Amino acid sequence: MTFDAARRKEHEDQFAFRFVYDLRNYTQHSELPIKSFTLDWKADLDKQGDPVGHTGTAALKFILDPAELLANYDKWHRLVRADLAGMSHPLDVIALHTDMLASLTRIQLAVLKSEWPRIASGARAMQGLTSCLRHDALRPMLHDEDGMPLEEPPVDTVALVFAMLARGEPSRPDELLDPQFGWALMRQAQMGDMASGRVRSA
């Protein structure tokens, strides 16, 4: 499944995904529509019900009003507009973002499953080119959100892919599902394509 196909599926199936997707445009072009926020604190208690030191659990909520969202912005997707029009309760932004992250994880996994044969093939080609080097000497070139190289990449992508190949191609690409790993895997596939002559480097 391609990224666009996976994204469209989440958009059609998951309210949180399509709402937060549009909410990003709302906040960029209109305003930050926080109606109110609450911070609840529950102290840790001992067996007698007395507070234990100064520790506890905090719960933060940012609340949005569906009626105000509709009234103040006219560029909602038709599905989101219908969702909001049918709501009589406020929306908790943090809870919605938790559901949104679950959608992003499903999209990433769908793309990894679709691209895994290419990723594995690319890794084999890279392994052939670097077989004379120690694997622990290989590190991927990863960049931060500003495009600057990371001096200490959080994931040793090349070594990890090689280790997976050494015990056979995984039947479950979700074994490789890591918040910092998906982009590096796709880059690994591109490098492998170039190494095996399927594409030319610019």
Short mmCIF file of C-alpha atoms in Angstrom, two decimals:
data_model
loop_
_atom_site.label_atom_id
_atom_site.label_comp_id
_atom_site.label_asym_id
_atom_site.label_seq_id
_atom_site.Cartn_x
_atom_site.Cartn_y
_atom_site.Cartn_z
CA MET A 1 0.00 0.00 0.00
CA THR A 2 1.35 3.43 -0.92
CA PHE A 3 1.60 6.28 1.55
CA ASP A 4 -1.25 8.16 -0.14
CA ALA A 5 -3.50 5.09 -0.11
CA ALA A 6 -2.77 4.45 3.57
CA ARG A 7 -3.35 8.12 4.40
CA ARG A 8 -6.67 8.18 2.53
CA LYS A 9 -7.83 5.07 4.38
CA GLU A 10 -7.09 6.63 7.77
CA HIS A 11 -8.78 9.85 6.66
CA GLU A 12 -11.94 7.97 5.70
CA ASP A 13 -11.99 5.64 8.72
CA GLN A 14 -10.70 7.72 11.63
CA PHE A 15 -12.29 10.94 12.85
CA ALA A 16 -9.23 11.94 14.87
CA PHE A 17 -6.96 11.71 11.83
CA ARG A 18 -9.11 13.78 9.51
CA PHE A 19 -9.97 16.31 12.22
CA VAL A 20 -6.39 16.90 13.38
CA TYR A 21 -5.32 17.04 9.71
CA ASP A 22 -7.72 19.95 9.16
CA LEU A 23 -7.04 21.45 12.59
CA ARG A 24 -3.44 22.00 11.53
CA ASN A 25 -4.67 24.24 8.67
CA TYR A 26 -7.12 26.00 10.99
CA THR A 27 -4.41 26.90 13.50
CA GLN A 28 -1.98 27.99 10.79
CA HIS A 29 -4.36 30.21 8.85
CA SER A 30 -6.91 31.30 11.43
CA GLU A 31 -6.28 30.91 15.17
CA LEU A 32 -5.52 28.51 17.99
CA PRO A 33 -9.10 27.64 18.97
CA ILE A 34 -8.62 26.54 22.58
CA LYS A 35 -11.92 27.05 24.38
CA SER A 36 -10.54 26.20 27.83
CA PHE A 37 -8.06 23.98 29.60
CA THR A 38 -8.04 22.09 32.87
CA LEU A 39 -5.25 20.66 34.97
CA ASP A 40 -6.24 17.96 37.43
CA TRP A 41 -3.92 16.68 40.14
CA LYS A 42 -4.33 13.49 42.13
CA ALA A 43 -1.85 13.03 44.94
CA ASP A 44 -0.35 9.63 45.64
CA LEU A 45 -1.93 8.22 48.81
CA ASP A 46 -0.75 5.65 51.30
CA LYS A 47 -2.90 2.81 52.67
CA GLN A 48 -4.50 5.17 55.15
CA GLY A 49 -5.49 7.61 52.41
CA ASP A 50 -2.93 10.26 53.35
CA PRO A 51 -0.74 12.04 50.76
CA VAL A 52 2.69 10.51 50.17
CA GLY A 53 5.20 13.33 49.86
CA HIS A 54 4.62 15.61 46.90
CA THR A 55 4.08 13.00 44.18
CA GLY A 56 0.96 12.35 42.19
CA THR A 57 -0.60 12.21 38.73
CA ALA A 58 -1.40 15.24 36.60
CA ALA A 59 -4.00 15.27 33.81
CA LEU A 60 -4.05 18.17 31.34
CA LYS A 61 -6.94 18.76 28.95
CA PHE A 62 -7.29 21.33 26.17
CA ILE A 63 -10.94 21.71 25.19
CA LEU A 64 -12.38 22.71 21.80
CA ASP A 65 -15.99 23.67 21.10
CA PRO A 66 -17.33 22.03 17.89
CA ALA A 67 -19.91 24.79 17.32
CA GLU A 68 -17.25 27.51 17.52
CA LEU A 69 -14.96 25.58 15.20
CA LEU A 70 -17.71 25.47 12.57
CA ALA A 71 -18.64 29.11 13.04
CA ASN A 72 -15.09 30.46 12.84
CA TYR A 73 -13.67 28.46 9.93
CA ASP A 74 -15.20 27.62 6.55
CA LYS A 75 -12.55 25.35 5.05
CA TRP A 76 -13.24 22.13 6.94
CA HIS A 77 -13.30 18.96 4.85
CA ARG A 78 -16.90 17.89 4.17
CA LEU A 79 -16.53 14.82 6.39
CA VAL A 80 -15.07 16.86 9.25
CA ARG A 81 -17.80 19.47 8.86
CA ALA A 82 -20.44 16.74 9.16
CA ASP A 83 -18.62 15.25 12.16
CA LEU A 84 -18.54 18.57 13.99
CA ALA A 85 -22.14 19.43 13.11
CA GLY A 86 -23.32 16.21 14.73
CA MET A 87 -21.43 16.71 17.99
CA SER A 88 -22.95 17.98 21.21
CA HIS A 89 -19.90 17.47 23.42
CA PRO A 90 -16.55 19.30 23.63
CA LEU A 91 -13.36 17.84 22.15
CA ASP A 92 -10.21 17.00 24.10
CA VAL A 93 -7.23 17.89 21.88
CA ILE A 94 -4.72 15.66 23.68
CA ALA A 95 -6.92 12.59 23.39
CA LEU A 96 -7.43 13.31 19.68
CA HIS A 97 -3.69 13.60 19.11
CA THR A 98 -3.17 10.24 20.81
CA ASP A 99 -5.58 8.70 18.29
CA MET A 100 -3.87 10.63 15.49
CA LEU A 101 -0.50 9.12 16.41
CA ALA A 102 -2.07 5.66 16.26
CA SER A 103 -3.20 6.46 12.71
CA LEU A 104 0.31 7.59 11.76
CA THR A 105 1.71 4.34 13.14
CA ARG A 106 -0.71 2.34 10.98
CA ILE A 107 0.29 4.38 7.92
CA GLN A 108 3.98 3.82 8.60
CA LEU A 109 3.44 0.09 9.06
CA ALA A 110 1.42 -0.19 5.84
CA VAL A 111 4.19 1.52 3.86
CA LEU A 112 6.89 -0.62 5.49
CA LYS A 113 5.00 -3.80 4.61
CA SER A 114 4.57 -2.64 1.04
CA GLU A 115 8.19 -1.57 0.63
CA TRP A 116 9.84 -4.39 2.59
CA PRO A 117 10.99 -6.45 -0.45
CA ARG A 118 12.71 -3.35 -1.83
CA ILE A 119 14.19 -2.47 1.56
CA ALA A 120 15.58 -5.98 2.01
CA SER A 121 16.94 -6.05 -1.54
CA GLY A 122 18.60 -2.69 -1.01
CA ALA A 123 20.12 -3.84 2.25
CA ARG A 124 21.60 -6.91 0.54
CA ALA A 125 23.17 -4.74 -2.14
CA MET A 126 24.64 -2.44 0.50
CA GLN A 127 25.87 -5.45 2.46
CA GLY A 128 27.72 -6.69 -0.61
CA LEU A 129 29.44 -3.33 -1.09
CA THR A 130 30.42 -3.01 2.57
CA SER A 131 31.27 -6.64 3.36
CA CYS A 132 34.92 -5.71 3.83
CA LEU A 133 34.05 -3.26 6.62
CA ARG A 134 33.15 -3.93 10.23
CA HIS A 135 29.40 -3.53 10.69
CA ASP A 136 29.94 -1.63 13.92
CA ALA A 137 31.87 0.94 11.90
CA LEU A 138 28.82 1.69 9.74
CA ARG A 139 26.33 4.29 10.75
CA PRO A 140 23.52 5.85 8.72
CA MET A 141 23.51 9.52 7.83
CA LEU A 142 20.42 10.84 9.61
CA HIS A 143 19.28 14.45 9.74
CA ASP A 144 17.22 16.51 12.13
CA GLU A 145 14.11 18.48 11.18
CA ASP A 146 16.30 21.38 9.98
CA GLY A 147 18.27 19.13 7.64
CA MET A 148 21.43 19.14 9.76
CA PRO A 149 23.35 15.84 10.15
CA LEU A 150 23.03 14.16 13.53
CA GLU A 151 26.44 13.51 15.05
CA GLU A 152 25.05 10.64 17.15
CA PRO A 153 22.27 8.94 15.14
CA PRO A 154 19.76 7.30 17.50
CA VAL A 155 19.51 4.11 15.43
CA ASP A 156 22.29 2.13 13.75
CA THR A 157 20.15 1.46 10.72
CA VAL A 158 22.63 -0.42 8.55
CA ALA A 159 23.70 -2.85 11.28
CA LEU A 160 20.09 -3.47 12.29
CA VAL A 161 18.95 -4.24 8.75
CA PHE A 162 21.95 -6.55 8.27
CA ALA A 163 21.08 -8.36 11.49
CA MET A 164 17.51 -8.86 10.29
CA LEU A 165 18.75 -10.23 6.96
CA ALA A 166 21.18 -12.59 8.70
CA ARG A 167 18.28 -14.48 10.26
CA GLY A 168 16.08 -14.24 7.18
CA GLU A 169 13.68 -11.62 5.89
CA PRO A 170 11.14 -10.87 8.62
CA SER A 171 7.61 -11.93 7.84
CA ARG A 172 6.47 -9.00 9.95
CA PRO A 173 7.98 -5.64 8.94
CA ASP A 174 6.35 -4.19 12.07
CA GLU A 175 9.34 -5.71 13.91
CA LEU A 176 11.17 -2.71 12.51
CA LEU A 177 8.51 -0.18 13.42
CA ASP A 178 10.29 2.48 15.43
CA PRO A 179 9.54 6.23 15.67
CA GLN A 180 13.05 7.06 14.39
CA PHE A 181 13.43 4.18 11.97
CA GLY A 182 10.91 4.34 9.14
CA TRP A 183 12.51 7.19 7.16
CA ALA A 184 15.95 5.65 7.53
CA LEU A 185 14.64 2.34 6.16
CA MET A 186 13.24 4.05 3.09
CA ARG A 187 16.57 5.80 2.59
CA GLN A 188 18.24 2.39 2.90
CA ALA A 189 16.09 1.14 0.03
CA GLN A 190 17.05 4.12 -2.14
CA MET A 191 20.75 3.55 -1.45
CA GLY A 192 20.35 -0.12 -2.30
CA ASP A 193 18.66 0.73 -5.59
CA MET A 194 21.65 2.87 -6.52
CA ALA A 195 24.14 0.27 -5.33
CA SER A 196 22.54 -2.45 -7.45
CA GLY A 197 22.35 -0.22 -10.52
CA ARG A 198 18.55 0.05 -10.63
CA VAL A 199 18.73 3.83 -10.48
CA ARG A 200 21.43 6.38 -10.99
CA SER A 201 22.59 8.75 -8.32
CA ALA A 202 22.03 12.39 -9.27
#
